[in-house]
PDB file of C-alpha atoms in Angstrom:
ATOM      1  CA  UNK A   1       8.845  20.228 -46.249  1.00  0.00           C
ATOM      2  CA  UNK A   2      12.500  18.025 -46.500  1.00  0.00           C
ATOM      3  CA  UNK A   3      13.402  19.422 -43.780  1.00  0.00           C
ATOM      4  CA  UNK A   4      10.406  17.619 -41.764  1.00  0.00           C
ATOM      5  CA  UNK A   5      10.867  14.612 -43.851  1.00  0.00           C
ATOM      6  CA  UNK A   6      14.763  14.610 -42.739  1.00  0.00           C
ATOM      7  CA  UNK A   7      13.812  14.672 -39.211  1.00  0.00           C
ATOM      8  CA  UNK A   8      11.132  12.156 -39.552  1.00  0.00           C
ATOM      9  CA  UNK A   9      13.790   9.403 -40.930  1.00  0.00           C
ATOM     10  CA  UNK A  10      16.333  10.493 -38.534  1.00  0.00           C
ATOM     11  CA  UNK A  11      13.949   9.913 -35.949  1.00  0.00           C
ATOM     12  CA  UNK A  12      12.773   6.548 -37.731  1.00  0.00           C
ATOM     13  CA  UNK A  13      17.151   5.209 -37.427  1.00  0.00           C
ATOM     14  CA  UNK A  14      16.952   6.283 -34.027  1.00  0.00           C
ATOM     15  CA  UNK A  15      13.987   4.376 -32.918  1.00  0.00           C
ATOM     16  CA  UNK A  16      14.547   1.064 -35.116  1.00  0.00           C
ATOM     17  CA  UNK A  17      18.257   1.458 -33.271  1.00  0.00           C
ATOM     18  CA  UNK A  18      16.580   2.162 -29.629  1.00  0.00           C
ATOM     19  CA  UNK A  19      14.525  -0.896 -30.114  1.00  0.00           C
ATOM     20  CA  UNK A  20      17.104  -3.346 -31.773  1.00  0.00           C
ATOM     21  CA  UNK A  21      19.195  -2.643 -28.415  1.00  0.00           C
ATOM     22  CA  UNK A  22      16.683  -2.737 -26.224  1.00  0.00           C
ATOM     23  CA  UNK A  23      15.390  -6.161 -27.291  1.00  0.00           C
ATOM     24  CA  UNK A  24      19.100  -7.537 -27.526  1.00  0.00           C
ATOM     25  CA  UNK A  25      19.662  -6.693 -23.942  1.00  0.00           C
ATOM     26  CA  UNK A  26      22.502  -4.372 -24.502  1.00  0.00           C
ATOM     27  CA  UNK A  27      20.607  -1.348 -22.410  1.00  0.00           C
ATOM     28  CA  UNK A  28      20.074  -3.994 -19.563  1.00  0.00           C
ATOM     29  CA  UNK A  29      22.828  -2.457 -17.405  1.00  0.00           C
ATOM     30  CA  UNK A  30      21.896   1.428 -18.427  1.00  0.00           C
ATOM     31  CA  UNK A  31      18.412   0.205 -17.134  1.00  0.00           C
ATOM     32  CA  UNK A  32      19.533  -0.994 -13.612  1.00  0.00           C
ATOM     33  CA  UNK A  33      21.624   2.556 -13.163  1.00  0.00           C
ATOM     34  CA  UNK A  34      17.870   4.398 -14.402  1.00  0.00           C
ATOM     35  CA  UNK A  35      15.822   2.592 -11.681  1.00  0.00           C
ATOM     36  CA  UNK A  36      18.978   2.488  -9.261  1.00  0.00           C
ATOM     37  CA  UNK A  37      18.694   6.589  -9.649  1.00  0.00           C
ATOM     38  CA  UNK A  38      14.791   6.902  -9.393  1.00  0.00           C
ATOM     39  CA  UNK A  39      14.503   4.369  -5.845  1.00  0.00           C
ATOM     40  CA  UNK A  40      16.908   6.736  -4.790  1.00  0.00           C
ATOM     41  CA  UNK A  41      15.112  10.069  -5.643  1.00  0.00           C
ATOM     42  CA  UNK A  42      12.702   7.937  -3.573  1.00  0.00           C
ATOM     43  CA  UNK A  43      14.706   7.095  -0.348  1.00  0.00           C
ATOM     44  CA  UNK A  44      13.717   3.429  -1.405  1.00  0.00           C
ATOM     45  CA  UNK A  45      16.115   0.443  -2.469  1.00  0.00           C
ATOM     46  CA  UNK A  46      15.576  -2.665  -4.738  1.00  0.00           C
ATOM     47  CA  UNK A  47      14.344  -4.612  -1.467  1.00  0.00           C
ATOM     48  CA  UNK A  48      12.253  -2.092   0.116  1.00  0.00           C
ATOM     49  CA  UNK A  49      10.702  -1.154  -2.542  1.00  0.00           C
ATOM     50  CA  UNK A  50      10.150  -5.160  -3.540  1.00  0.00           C
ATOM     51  CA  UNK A  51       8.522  -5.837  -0.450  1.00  0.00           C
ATOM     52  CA  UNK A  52       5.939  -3.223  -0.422  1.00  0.00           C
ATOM     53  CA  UNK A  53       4.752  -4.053  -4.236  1.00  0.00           C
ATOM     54  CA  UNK A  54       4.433  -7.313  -2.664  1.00  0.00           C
ATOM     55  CA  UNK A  55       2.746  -6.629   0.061  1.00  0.00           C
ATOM     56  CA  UNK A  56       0.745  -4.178  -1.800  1.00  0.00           C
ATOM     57  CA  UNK A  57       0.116  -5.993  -4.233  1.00  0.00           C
ATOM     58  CA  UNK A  58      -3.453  -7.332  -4.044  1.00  0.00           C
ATOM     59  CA  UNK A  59      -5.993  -6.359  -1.823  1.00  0.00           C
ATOM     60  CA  UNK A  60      -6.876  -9.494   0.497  1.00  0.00           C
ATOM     61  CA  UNK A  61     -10.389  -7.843   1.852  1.00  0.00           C
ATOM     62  CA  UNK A  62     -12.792  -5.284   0.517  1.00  0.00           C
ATOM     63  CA  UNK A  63     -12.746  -3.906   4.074  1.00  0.00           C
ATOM     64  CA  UNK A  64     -11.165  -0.474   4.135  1.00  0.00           C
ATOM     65  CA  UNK A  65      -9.633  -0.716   7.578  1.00  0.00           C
ATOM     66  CA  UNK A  66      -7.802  -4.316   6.531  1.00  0.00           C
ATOM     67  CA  UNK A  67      -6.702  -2.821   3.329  1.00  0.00           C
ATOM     68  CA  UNK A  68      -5.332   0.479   5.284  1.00  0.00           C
ATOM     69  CA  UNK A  69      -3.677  -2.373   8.085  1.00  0.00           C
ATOM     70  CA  UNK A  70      -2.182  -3.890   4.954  1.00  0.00           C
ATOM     71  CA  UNK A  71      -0.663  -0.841   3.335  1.00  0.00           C
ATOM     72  CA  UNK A  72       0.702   1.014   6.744  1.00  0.00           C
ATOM     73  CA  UNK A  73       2.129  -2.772   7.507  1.00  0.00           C
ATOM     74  CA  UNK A  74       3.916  -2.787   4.007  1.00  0.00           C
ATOM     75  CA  UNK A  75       4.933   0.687   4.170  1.00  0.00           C
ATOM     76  CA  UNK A  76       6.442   0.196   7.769  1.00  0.00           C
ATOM     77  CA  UNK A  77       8.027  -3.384   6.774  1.00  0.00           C
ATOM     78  CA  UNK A  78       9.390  -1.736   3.433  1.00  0.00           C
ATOM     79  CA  UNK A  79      10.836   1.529   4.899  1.00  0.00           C
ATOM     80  CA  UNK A  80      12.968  -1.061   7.604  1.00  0.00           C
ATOM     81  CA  UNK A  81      15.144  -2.428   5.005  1.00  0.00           C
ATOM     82  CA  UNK A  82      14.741   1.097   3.110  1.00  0.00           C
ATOM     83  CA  UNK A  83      17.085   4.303   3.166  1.00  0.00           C
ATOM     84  CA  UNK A  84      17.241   5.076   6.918  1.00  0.00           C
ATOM     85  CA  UNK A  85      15.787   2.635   8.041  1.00  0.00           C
ATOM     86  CA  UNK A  86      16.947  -0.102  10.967  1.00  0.00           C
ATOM     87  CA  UNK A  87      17.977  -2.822   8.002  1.00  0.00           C
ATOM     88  CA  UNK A  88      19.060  -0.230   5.643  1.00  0.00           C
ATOM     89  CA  UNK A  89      22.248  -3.050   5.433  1.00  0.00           C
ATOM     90  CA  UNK A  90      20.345  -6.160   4.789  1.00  0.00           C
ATOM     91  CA  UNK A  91      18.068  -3.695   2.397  1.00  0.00           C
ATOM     92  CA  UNK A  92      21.245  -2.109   0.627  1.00  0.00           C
ATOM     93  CA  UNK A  93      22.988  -6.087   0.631  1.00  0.00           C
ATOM     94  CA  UNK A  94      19.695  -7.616  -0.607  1.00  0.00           C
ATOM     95  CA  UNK A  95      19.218  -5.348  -3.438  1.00  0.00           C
ATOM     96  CA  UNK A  96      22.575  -5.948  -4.467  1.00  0.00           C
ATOM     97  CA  UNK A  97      21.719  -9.463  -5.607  1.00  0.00           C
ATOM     98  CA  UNK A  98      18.691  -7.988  -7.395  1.00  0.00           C
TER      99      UNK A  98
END
């Protein structure tokens, strides 16, 4: 039984601590490296990936061809500024700013 209790405080410190950094924005620039990391996994930068949750975003019609239109268009318009893509530079210099 302490032994549970011990690792239910120590667990307690750790989360208080977790928390108190996260809201004083001291992970901000661990956070940035995480999703850096995972767009990459992704073969997707800051601005492709940007413009397709923008495009994405909301659903202009209830038509199922417009919304498929929509979706290939922000796929194709993200993946140009994305990894591989024709304006992987402006993609790659854009999400440097971000």
């Amino acid at each position: 039984m302490p032994s549970s209790t011990l690792i239910s405080v120590v667990f307690a410190i750790i989360t208080i601590a977790l928390v108190g950094a996260w809201v004083g924005g001291y992970l901000d620039r661990y956070q940035k490296i995480a999703q850096d990391h995972a767009l990459d996994a992704m073969g997707e930068n800051r601005a492709s990936y940007g413009l397709k949750s923008a495009l994405k975003g909301q659903q202009l019609s209830e038509d199922q061809d417009l919304n498929s239109l929509q979706n290939d268009t922000a796929d194709t318009v993200g993946g140009l500024v994305g990894k591989g893509g024709l304006g992987e530079g402006v993609g790659s210099a854009l999400s440097e700013g971000l």
